[in-house]
Amino acid sequence: MSGDKQEAPWPLPRFYFSVDIGGTEASFRDINGLDTETQIIEYRSGNSPDFSVVKMPGIKRTGNVVLRKGVFAKDNAFWDWYSQIKLNTIERQTVTIKLLDEAGAPTMVWTLKNAWPTKVTGTELDAEANEAAIEMLELAHEGLMIENG
């Protein structure tokens, strides 16, 4: 054993993150849907001695990303972006989500390519509620890049 004391590796906390949408910093309460998967192609040759299929990687698929944030007076940025959808045209943005360490430096970065709003949901209203008003933005995108470290 050497005299150097190495810190135990701890998982990163998930509550300190930042979001950049097309060069504009935005604050969100939570983010879901940062996933990607690959379709499976099953194939078997007619002359294969094995009585089973071979599984090969196919097309990558990504789900929509859901972002939730508090509602603020005179903040219509997401509704304005969503209202630009006309006849298959929309301004697509690069969305960068960074998980930050204690010093505010990015430790893990997710980048959504060509993202656009597919759904905007206003807050639920309840006269007996005691929570902040939250709206939801759902983004479709054409690829998810992940950088760790």
Coordinates of N, CA and C in Angstrom, one line a residue:
M1 N 0.8 -1.2 0.0 CA 0.0 0.0 0.0 C 0.9 1.2 0.0
S2 N 0.5 2.2 -0.8 CA 1.2 3.5 -0.8 C 0.7 4.4 0.2
G3 N 1.4 5.5 0.5 CA 1.0 6.5 1.5 C -0.1 7.4 0.9
D4 N -0.4 7.3 -0.4 CA -1.4 8.2 -1.0 C -2.8 7.7 -0.6
K5 N -3.6 8.6 -0.1 CA -5.0 8.3 0.3 C -5.9 8.7 -0.8
Q6 N -6.6 7.7 -1.4 CA -7.5 7.9 -2.5 C -8.9 8.0 -2.0
E7 N -9.6 9.0 -2.4 CA -11.0 9.2 -2.0 C -11.9 8.1 -2.6
A8 N -12.9 7.7 -1.8 CA -13.8 6.7 -2.3 C -14.7 7.3 -3.4
P9 N -14.9 6.5 -4.5 CA -15.7 7.1 -5.6 C -17.2 7.1 -5.2
W10 N -17.8 8.2 -5.2 CA -19.2 8.4 -4.9 C -20.0 8.6 -6.2
P11 N -21.2 8.1 -6.3 CA -22.1 8.5 -7.4 C -22.3 10.0 -7.4
L12 N -22.5 10.5 -8.6 CA -22.8 12.0 -8.7 C -24.3 12.3 -8.2
P13 N -24.5 13.4 -7.5 CA -25.8 13.7 -7.2 C -26.5 14.2 -8.5
R14 N -27.8 14.1 -8.5 CA -28.6 14.4 -9.7 C -29.3 15.8 -9.7
F15 N -29.1 16.5 -8.6 CA -29.9 17.8 -8.4 C -29.2 19.0 -8.9
Y16 N -27.9 19.0 -9.3 CA -27.2 20.1 -9.8 C -26.9 20.0 -11.2
F17 N -27.7 20.7 -12.1 CA -27.6 20.6 -13.5 C -28.0 21.9 -14.2
S18 N -27.5 22.0 -15.4 CA -27.8 23.2 -16.2 C -28.3 22.8 -17.6
V19 N -29.1 23.6 -18.2 CA -29.7 23.3 -19.6 C -29.5 24.5 -20.5
D20 N -29.0 24.3 -21.7 CA -28.7 25.3 -22.7 C -29.6 24.9 -23.9
I21 N -30.5 25.8 -24.3 CA -31.3 25.5 -25.5 C -31.0 26.6 -26.5
G22 N -30.3 26.1 -27.6 CA -29.9 27.1 -28.6 C -29.1 28.3 -28.2
G23 N -28.2 28.1 -27.2 CA -27.4 29.2 -26.7 C -28.0 30.0 -25.6
T24 N -29.2 29.6 -25.1 CA -29.9 30.3 -24.0 C -30.0 29.4 -22.8
E25 N -29.5 29.9 -21.7 CA -29.5 29.1 -20.4 C -31.0 29.1 -19.9
A26 N -31.4 28.0 -19.5 CA -32.8 27.8 -19.0 C -32.8 27.0 -17.7
S27 N -33.7 27.3 -16.8 CA -33.7 26.6 -15.5 C -34.9 25.6 -15.5
F28 N -34.7 24.4 -15.1 CA -35.7 23.4 -15.0 C -35.7 22.7 -13.7
R29 N -36.9 22.2 -13.3 CA -37.1 21.5 -12.1 C -36.6 20.0 -12.2
D30 N -37.0 19.4 -13.3 CA -36.5 18.0 -13.5 C -36.5 17.7 -15.0
I31 N -35.8 16.6 -15.4 CA -35.7 16.2 -16.8 C -35.8 14.7 -16.8
N32 N -36.6 14.2 -17.8 CA -36.7 12.7 -17.9 C -36.6 12.4 -19.4
G33 N -36.2 11.2 -19.7 CA -36.2 10.7 -21.1 C -34.8 10.7 -21.7
L34 N -33.7 10.8 -21.0 CA -32.4 10.8 -21.6 C -32.0 9.4 -21.8
D35 N -32.7 8.8 -22.8 CA -32.3 7.4 -23.1 C -32.2 7.1 -24.6
T36 N -31.5 6.1 -24.9 CA -31.4 5.7 -26.3 C -31.3 4.1 -26.3
E37 N -31.8 3.6 -27.4 CA -31.8 2.1 -27.5 C -31.6 1.8 -29.0
T38 N -31.2 0.5 -29.2 CA -31.0 0.0 -30.6 C -32.0 -1.1 -30.9
Q39 N -32.6 -1.0 -32.0 CA -33.5 -2.1 -32.4 C -32.7 -3.3 -32.7
I40 N -33.4 -4.5 -32.5 CA -32.7 -5.8 -32.8 C -33.2 -6.3 -34.1
I41 N -32.3 -6.7 -34.9 CA -32.6 -7.4 -36.2 C -32.3 -8.9 -36.0
E42 N -33.3 -9.7 -36.2 CA -33.1 -11.1 -36.1 C -33.1 -11.7 -37.5
Y43 N -32.0 -12.6 -37.7 CA -31.8 -13.1 -39.0 C -31.3 -14.6 -38.8
R44 N -31.8 -15.4 -39.7 CA -31.3 -16.8 -39.8 C -31.2 -17.2 -41.2
S45 N -30.0 -17.7 -41.6 CA -29.7 -18.2 -42.9 C -30.4 -19.5 -43.1
G46 N -30.9 -19.8 -44.3 CA -31.6 -21.1 -44.5 C -30.7 -22.3 -44.4
N47 N -29.4 -22.1 -44.6 CA -28.5 -23.2 -44.5 C -27.7 -23.2 -43.1
S48 N -28.1 -22.5 -42.2 CA -27.5 -22.4 -40.9 C -27.7 -23.7 -40.1
P49 N -26.6 -24.3 -39.5 CA -26.8 -25.5 -38.8 C -27.4 -25.3 -37.4
D50 N -27.4 -24.0 -37.0 CA -28.1 -23.7 -35.7 C -29.5 -23.4 -35.9
F51 N -30.4 -23.9 -35.0 CA -31.8 -23.7 -35.1 C -32.2 -22.5 -34.3
S52 N -31.5 -21.4 -34.5 CA -31.8 -20.2 -33.8 C -31.3 -19.0 -34.7
V53 N -31.8 -17.8 -34.3 CA -31.5 -16.7 -35.1 C -30.3 -16.0 -34.6
V54 N -29.7 -15.2 -35.4 CA -28.6 -14.3 -35.0 C -29.2 -12.9 -34.7
K55 N -28.8 -12.3 -33.6 CA -29.3 -11.0 -33.3 C -28.3 -9.9 -33.7
M56 N -28.7 -9.0 -34.5 CA -27.7 -7.9 -34.9 C -28.3 -6.6 -34.6
P57 N -27.4 -5.6 -34.4 CA -27.9 -4.2 -34.1 C -28.5 -3.6 -35.3
G58 N -29.6 -2.9 -35.1 CA -30.3 -2.2 -36.1 C -30.3 -0.7 -35.9
I59 N -31.4 -0.1 -36.2 CA -31.5 1.4 -36.1 C -31.6 1.8 -34.7
K60 N -30.9 2.9 -34.4 CA -31.0 3.5 -33.0 C -32.3 4.3 -32.9
R61 N -32.8 4.2 -31.7 CA -34.1 5.0 -31.4 C -33.9 5.8 -30.1
T62 N -34.4 7.0 -30.1 CA -34.4 7.8 -28.9 C -35.8 8.2 -28.6
G63 N -36.1 8.3 -27.3 CA -37.4 8.8 -26.9 C -37.4 10.3 -26.8
N64 N -38.6 10.8 -26.5 CA -38.7 12.3 -26.3 C -38.1 12.6 -24.9
V65 N -37.6 13.8 -24.8 CA -37.1 14.3 -23.5 C -38.1 15.2 -22.9
V66 N -38.5 15.0 -21.6 CA -39.5 15.9 -21.0 C -38.8 16.7 -19.9
L67 N -39.0 18.0 -20.0 CA -38.4 19.0 -19.1 C -39.6 19.7 -18.4
R68 N -39.4 19.9 -17.1 CA -40.4 20.6 -16.3 C -39.8 21.8 -15.6
K69 N -40.5 22.9 -15.6 CA -40.0 24.1 -14.9 C -41.2 24.9 -14.3
G70 N -40.8 25.8 -13.5 CA -41.8 26.7 -12.9 C -42.3 27.7 -13.8
V71 N -43.5 28.1 -13.6 CA -44.2 29.1 -14.5 C -43.9 30.5 -13.9
F72 N -43.4 31.4 -14.7 CA -43.0 32.8 -14.3 C -43.9 33.7 -15.2
A73 N -44.2 34.9 -14.6 CA -44.9 35.9 -15.3 C -44.1 36.4 -16.5
K74 N -44.8 36.6 -17.6 CA -44.3 37.1 -18.9 C -43.2 36.2 -19.5
D75 N -43.2 34.9 -19.1 CA -42.2 34.0 -19.7 C -42.9 33.0 -20.6
N76 N -42.9 33.4 -21.9 CA -43.7 32.6 -22.9 C -42.7 32.0 -23.9
A77 N -41.4 31.8 -23.6 CA -40.4 31.3 -24.6 C -40.8 30.0 -25.2
F78 N -41.2 29.0 -24.4 CA -41.5 27.7 -24.9 C -42.8 27.7 -25.7
W79 N -43.8 28.5 -25.3 CA -45.1 28.6 -26.1 C -44.8 29.2 -27.4
D80 N -43.9 30.3 -27.4 CA -43.5 30.9 -28.6 C -42.8 30.0 -29.6
W81 N -41.9 29.2 -29.1 CA -41.1 28.2 -29.9 C -42.1 27.2 -30.4
Y82 N -43.0 26.7 -29.6 CA -44.0 25.7 -30.1 C -44.9 26.2 -31.1
S83 N -45.3 27.5 -31.0 CA -46.2 28.1 -32.0 C -45.6 28.3 -33.3
Q84 N -44.3 28.1 -33.5 CA -43.6 28.3 -34.8 C -43.9 27.1 -35.7
I85 N -44.4 26.0 -35.2 CA -44.6 24.8 -36.0 C -45.7 25.1 -37.0
K86 N -45.3 25.0 -38.3 CA -46.2 25.3 -39.4 C -45.8 24.4 -40.6
L87 N -46.6 23.5 -41.0 CA -46.4 22.7 -42.2 C -45.0 22.1 -42.2
N88 N -44.7 21.3 -41.2 CA -43.4 20.6 -41.1 C -42.2 21.5 -41.1
T89 N -42.4 22.7 -40.6 CA -41.2 23.6 -40.4 C -41.2 24.1 -38.9
I90 N -40.0 24.0 -38.4 CA -39.8 24.5 -37.0 C -38.4 24.8 -36.8
E91 N -38.0 25.8 -36.0 CA -36.6 26.1 -35.7 C -36.1 25.0 -34.8
R92 N -35.2 24.2 -35.3 CA -34.6 23.1 -34.4 C -33.4 23.7 -33.7
Q93 N -33.2 23.2 -32.5 CA -32.2 23.7 -31.6 C -31.3 22.6 -31.1
T94 N -30.1 22.9 -30.8 CA -29.2 22.0 -30.0 C -29.5 22.2 -28.6
V95 N -29.8 21.2 -27.8 CA -30.0 21.3 -26.4 C -28.9 20.5 -25.7
T96 N -28.3 21.2 -24.7 CA -27.2 20.7 -24.0 C -27.6 20.6 -22.5
I97 N -27.5 19.4 -21.9 CA -27.9 19.2 -20.5 C -26.6 18.8 -19.8
K98 N -26.2 19.5 -18.8 CA -24.9 19.2 -18.1 C -25.2 18.9 -16.6
L99 N -24.7 17.7 -16.2 CA -24.7 17.4 -14.7 C -23.4 18.0 -14.2
L100 N -23.6 18.8 -13.1 CA -22.5 19.6 -12.6 C -21.9 19.0 -11.3
D101 N -20.6 19.2 -11.0 CA -20.1 18.8 -9.7 C -20.2 20.0 -8.7
E102 N -19.6 19.8 -7.6 CA -19.7 20.8 -6.5 C -19.2 22.2 -6.9
A103 N -18.2 22.2 -7.8 CA -17.7 23.5 -8.2 C -18.4 24.1 -9.4
G104 N -19.4 23.4 -10.0 CA -20.2 23.9 -11.1 C -19.6 23.5 -12.4
A105 N -18.6 22.6 -12.4 CA -18.0 22.1 -13.7 C -18.8 20.9 -14.2
P106 N -19.0 20.8 -15.5 CA -19.8 19.7 -16.1 C -19.0 18.4 -15.9
T107 N -19.7 17.3 -15.4 CA -19.1 16.0 -15.2 C -19.7 15.0 -16.2
M108 N -21.0 15.3 -16.6 CA -21.6 14.5 -17.7 C -22.5 15.4 -18.5
V109 N -22.4 15.2 -19.8 CA -23.1 16.1 -20.7 C -23.9 15.3 -21.7
W110 N -25.2 15.6 -21.9 CA -26.1 15.1 -22.9 C -26.4 16.1 -23.9
T111 N -26.2 15.8 -25.2 CA -26.5 16.8 -26.2 C -27.6 16.2 -27.1
L112 N -28.7 17.0 -27.3 CA -29.8 16.6 -28.1 C -29.6 17.3 -29.5
K113 N -29.6 16.6 -30.5 CA -29.3 17.1 -31.9 C -30.7 17.5 -32.5
N114 N -30.8 18.6 -33.1 CA -32.0 19.1 -33.8 C -33.3 18.9 -33.0
A115 N -33.3 19.4 -31.8 CA -34.5 19.2 -30.9 C -35.5 20.3 -31.3
W116 N -36.8 19.9 -31.1 CA -37.9 20.8 -31.3 C -39.1 20.4 -30.4
P117 N -39.9 21.3 -30.0 CA -41.0 21.0 -29.1 C -42.1 20.3 -29.7
T118 N -42.4 19.1 -29.2 CA -43.6 18.4 -29.7 C -44.8 18.5 -28.9
K119 N -44.6 19.0 -27.6 CA -45.7 19.2 -26.7 C -45.3 20.2 -25.6
V120 N -46.2 21.1 -25.3 CA -46.1 22.0 -24.2 C -47.3 21.9 -23.4
T121 N -47.2 21.6 -22.1 CA -48.3 21.4 -21.2 C -48.3 22.5 -20.1
G122 N -49.4 23.2 -20.0 CA -49.5 24.2 -19.0 C -49.7 23.6 -17.6
T123 N -49.6 24.4 -16.6 CA -49.7 23.9 -15.2 C -51.1 23.4 -14.9
E124 N -51.2 22.5 -13.9 CA -52.5 22.1 -13.4 C -52.9 23.2 -12.4
L125 N -54.2 23.5 -12.3 CA -54.7 24.5 -11.4 C -55.6 23.8 -10.4
D126 N -55.3 24.2 -9.1 CA -56.1 23.6 -8.0 C -56.1 24.7 -6.9
A127 N -57.3 25.1 -6.5 CA -57.5 26.1 -5.5 C -57.0 25.7 -4.1
E128 N -56.9 24.4 -3.9 CA -56.4 23.9 -2.6 C -54.9 23.5 -2.6
A129 N -54.2 23.7 -3.7 CA -52.9 23.2 -3.8 C -51.9 24.2 -3.1
N130 N -50.8 23.7 -2.8 CA -49.8 24.4 -2.0 C -48.4 24.3 -2.7
E131 N -48.4 24.1 -4.0 CA -47.1 23.9 -4.8 C -47.0 25.1 -5.8
A132 N -45.8 25.1 -6.3 CA -45.5 26.1 -7.4 C -46.2 25.6 -8.7
A133 N -46.5 26.5 -9.6 CA -47.1 26.2 -10.9 C -45.9 25.7 -11.8
I134 N -46.1 24.5 -12.4 CA -45.1 23.8 -13.2 C -45.7 23.6 -14.6
E135 N -44.9 23.9 -15.6 CA -45.2 23.6 -17.0 C -44.2 22.6 -17.5
M136 N -44.7 21.9 -18.6 CA -43.9 20.8 -19.1 C -43.6 21.1 -20.6
L137 N -42.3 20.8 -21.0 CA -41.9 20.9 -22.4 C -41.4 19.5 -22.8
E138 N -42.0 19.0 -23.9 CA -41.5 17.7 -24.4 C -40.8 18.0 -25.7
L139 N -39.6 17.4 -25.8 CA -38.8 17.7 -27.0 C -38.5 16.4 -27.8
A140 N -38.8 16.4 -29.1 CA -38.3 15.4 -30.0 C -36.9 15.8 -30.5
H141 N -36.1 14.8 -30.8 CA -34.8 15.1 -31.3 C -34.3 14.0 -32.2
E142 N -33.2 14.3 -32.9 CA -32.6 13.3 -33.9 C -31.3 12.7 -33.4
G143 N -31.1 12.6 -32.2 CA -29.9 12.0 -31.7 C -29.4 12.5 -30.4
L144 N -28.9 11.6 -29.6 CA -28.5 11.9 -28.2 C -27.0 11.5 -28.1
M145 N -26.1 12.5 -27.8 CA -24.7 12.2 -27.6 C -24.5 12.4 -26.1
I146 N -23.7 11.4 -25.6 CA -23.4 11.5 -24.1 C -21.9 11.5 -23.9
E147 N -21.4 12.5 -23.1 CA -20.0 12.6 -22.8 C -19.9 12.5 -21.2
N148 N -19.0 11.6 -20.8 CA -18.9 11.5 -19.3 C -17.4 11.7 -19.0
G149 N -17.2 12.7 -18.1 CA -15.8 13.0 -17.7 C -15.2 13.9 -18.7

